Amino acid sequence: MPANTNNPNKKTWLKVAENSDFPIQNIPFGVFSTSDDIVTIGTRIGDYAIDLGALHRLGYFDGISFKEDVFSQDTLNKFISEGKTTWRAVRNRISEIFDKENHSLQDKEEDKKIILFSTDEIEMQLPAQIGDYTDFYSSKEHATNVGTMFRDPENALLPNWLHIPVGYHGRSSTIIPSGTPIKRPLGQTFPKGAEKPVFGPSRLVDFELEMAFITGNANVLGEPVPIDKAEDNIFGMVLFNDWSARDIQKWEYVPLGPFLAKNFASSISPWIVTMDALEPFRVASPAQDPVPFPYLQQSGKHSFDIHLEVAIQPENEEATSITKSNFKHMYWTMSQQLAHHTINGCLVNSGDMMGSGTISGPTPDSYGSMLELSWQGTKPVPLKNGQTRKFIEDNDTVILTGHCKKNGVHIGFGEVITKLLPALKIKD
Ligand code: MN
């Protein structure tokens, strides 16, 4: 177990605002650059970014065994390769160092100057070099809504859906950290009533409210990850906005599935929250009927109670919250996804990322995309400024947030903020 790190009564000597996403019970991992353009691996408590490379150089990780250079990297991949024992030992040590009762760093002004940064003076980077990215489709409510809209309400779920955690291989090259603006994509569409396809900016740009997990070196080529070992190979989770161009998607997806509608941008929150930090928020996932094949069967609780919210902020206006969902609604768990992904021997490496699929809840105010919230544009979503949205408009900013709350402890994921800029001009 993760030692004492999740104790609700634990306090830190650093100043942490009430309801901060980053109390001492969180201790996420990320990569940041300082005002001197130094890139380093770090953690965060309150509004302090903590340089783990500096902590290591100053001897604060002495006694924990890992390769000497894991913290002198500009990605977390090498640290993640060390495996769960090391992830846990390092997080436990950080928790000790910043505990209110611990004076090893608290009283050393010179060391603190080297180790502590204000989050105002740093810039967050992608936490890992994401080698491979897979996106699942694991919310029954989302799959049912999409199937109802695009196919047949009577047979909304395709026959494979209740047997397989359905997924596709995405592109890791366009995964970007929060704060990076994106452009409305160009592409081919086939508008309703048209006689032939047209080329131009997508008119139906959408977000997808998702979470994603980052894996360790889960297996060797040819060997599946057994389901009861799957969680040990998950380093942690981030918020994930899987941007989608619905009109491009509709025209291109037959017969091979998502392509350019999905790979123009996917935005993630930059701090990876570890599975140890999420442990107190473990809950049961929905009952599965039919019972899946034995390689997907598991007992106990394998989902997490993570409150999720999406807001749209038009340029120079106030943001409007448009949906609230929860990760616990996912039908297939992360361990089932990883066990399924590797059952054929597919190799999963340190720093790979797997998206949950759009996380829609059971009620219309908990749907995880504009496609569902506006029901294909038939129910415009009202904003505080009097406007409405069917999909995302130019210069809108989409904000995803997520947090867990229990026994007086609140830990969060921060946010994913992405502004949608107008499309590139096409030459006539
Ligand atoms: Mn997706």
JSON list of N, CA and C and ligand atoms in Angstrom, two decimals, residues 133 135-136 168 208 210 240 242 244 262 357-358, ligand 1:
[
{"chain": "A", "resi": 133, "resn": "TYR", "atom": "N", "xyz": [-0.39, 5.73, -29.00]},
{"chain": "A", "resi": 133, "resn": "TYR", "atom": "CA", "xyz": [-1.63, 6.21, -28.38]},
{"chain": "A", "resi": 133, "resn": "TYR", "atom": "C", "xyz": [-2.81, 5.42, -28.95]},
{"chain": "A", "resi": 135, "resn": "ASP", "atom": "N", "xyz": [-7.10, 4.87, -28.52]},
{"chain": "A", "resi": 135, "resn": "ASP", "atom": "CA", "xyz": [-8.31, 5.43, -27.94]},
{"chain": "A", "resi": 135, "resn": "ASP", "atom": "C", "xyz": [-9.40, 4.37, -27.90]},
{"chain": "A", "resi": 136, "resn": "PHE", "atom": "N", "xyz": [-9.98, 4.20, -26.72]},
{"chain": "A", "resi": 136, "resn": "PHE", "atom": "CA", "xyz": [-11.07, 3.22, -26.58]},
{"chain": "A", "resi": 136, "resn": "PHE", "atom": "C", "xyz": [-12.42, 3.91, -26.77]},
{"chain": "A", "resi": 168, "resn": "TYR", "atom": "N", "xyz": [-9.22, 1.99, -31.19]},
{"chain": "A", "resi": 168, "resn": "TYR", "atom": "CA", "xyz": [-8.47, 2.16, -32.44]},
{"chain": "A", "resi": 168, "resn": "TYR", "atom": "C", "xyz": [-7.12, 2.79, -32.11]},
{"chain": "A", "resi": 208, "resn": "GLU", "atom": "N", "xyz": [-14.16, 15.87, -26.98]},
{"chain": "A", "resi": 208, "resn": "GLU", "atom": "CA", "xyz": [-14.58, 14.63, -26.34]},
{"chain": "A", "resi": 208, "resn": "GLU", "atom": "C", "xyz": [-14.02, 14.65, -24.93]},
{"chain": "A", "resi": 210, "resn": "GLU", "atom": "N", "xyz": [-12.70, 13.00, -22.07]},
{"chain": "A", "resi": 210, "resn": "GLU", "atom": "CA", "xyz": [-12.11, 11.69, -21.80]},
{"chain": "A", "resi": 210, "resn": "GLU", "atom": "C", "xyz": [-11.08, 11.81, -20.69]},
{"chain": "A", "resi": 240, "resn": "PHE", "atom": "N", "xyz": [-8.25, 14.39, -20.70]},
{"chain": "A", "resi": 240, "resn": "PHE", "atom": "CA", "xyz": [-7.95, 14.23, -22.12]},
{"chain": "A", "resi": 240, "resn": "PHE", "atom": "C", "xyz": [-9.10, 14.78, -22.96]},
{"chain": "A", "resi": 242, "resn": "ASP", "atom": "N", "xyz": [-10.19, 14.82, -26.59]},
{"chain": "A", "resi": 242, "resn": "ASP", "atom": "CA", "xyz": [-9.91, 14.20, -27.88]},
{"chain": "A", "resi": 242, "resn": "ASP", "atom": "C", "xyz": [-10.71, 14.93, -28.96]},
{"chain": "A", "resi": 244, "resn": "SER", "atom": "N", "xyz": [-12.43, 16.38, -32.15]},
{"chain": "A", "resi": 244, "resn": "SER", "atom": "CA", "xyz": [-13.02, 15.59, -33.23]},
{"chain": "A", "resi": 244, "resn": "SER", "atom": "C", "xyz": [-13.73, 16.51, -34.20]},
{"chain": "A", "resi": 262, "resn": "LYS", "atom": "N", "xyz": [-9.75, 12.85, -36.27]},
{"chain": "A", "resi": 262, "resn": "LYS", "atom": "CA", "xyz": [-9.35, 12.64, -34.88]},
{"chain": "A", "resi": 262, "resn": "LYS", "atom": "C", "xyz": [-7.90, 12.97, -34.62]},
{"chain": "A", "resi": 357, "resn": "GLY", "atom": "N", "xyz": [-12.11, 6.87, -24.16]},
{"chain": "A", "resi": 357, "resn": "GLY", "atom": "CA", "xyz": [-13.33, 7.08, -24.95]},
{"chain": "A", "resi": 357, "resn": "GLY", "atom": "C", "xyz": [-14.16, 8.14, -24.23]},
{"chain": "A", "resi": 358, "resn": "THR", "atom": "N", "xyz": [-15.04, 8.76, -24.99]},
{"chain": "A", "resi": 358, "resn": "THR", "atom": "CA", "xyz": [-15.88, 9.84, -24.45]},
{"chain": "A", "resi": 358, "resn": "THR", "atom": "C", "xyz": [-16.66, 9.34, -23.24]},
{"chain": "B", "resi": 1, "resn": "MN", "atom": "MN", "xyz": [-12.03, 9.75, -28.53]}
]
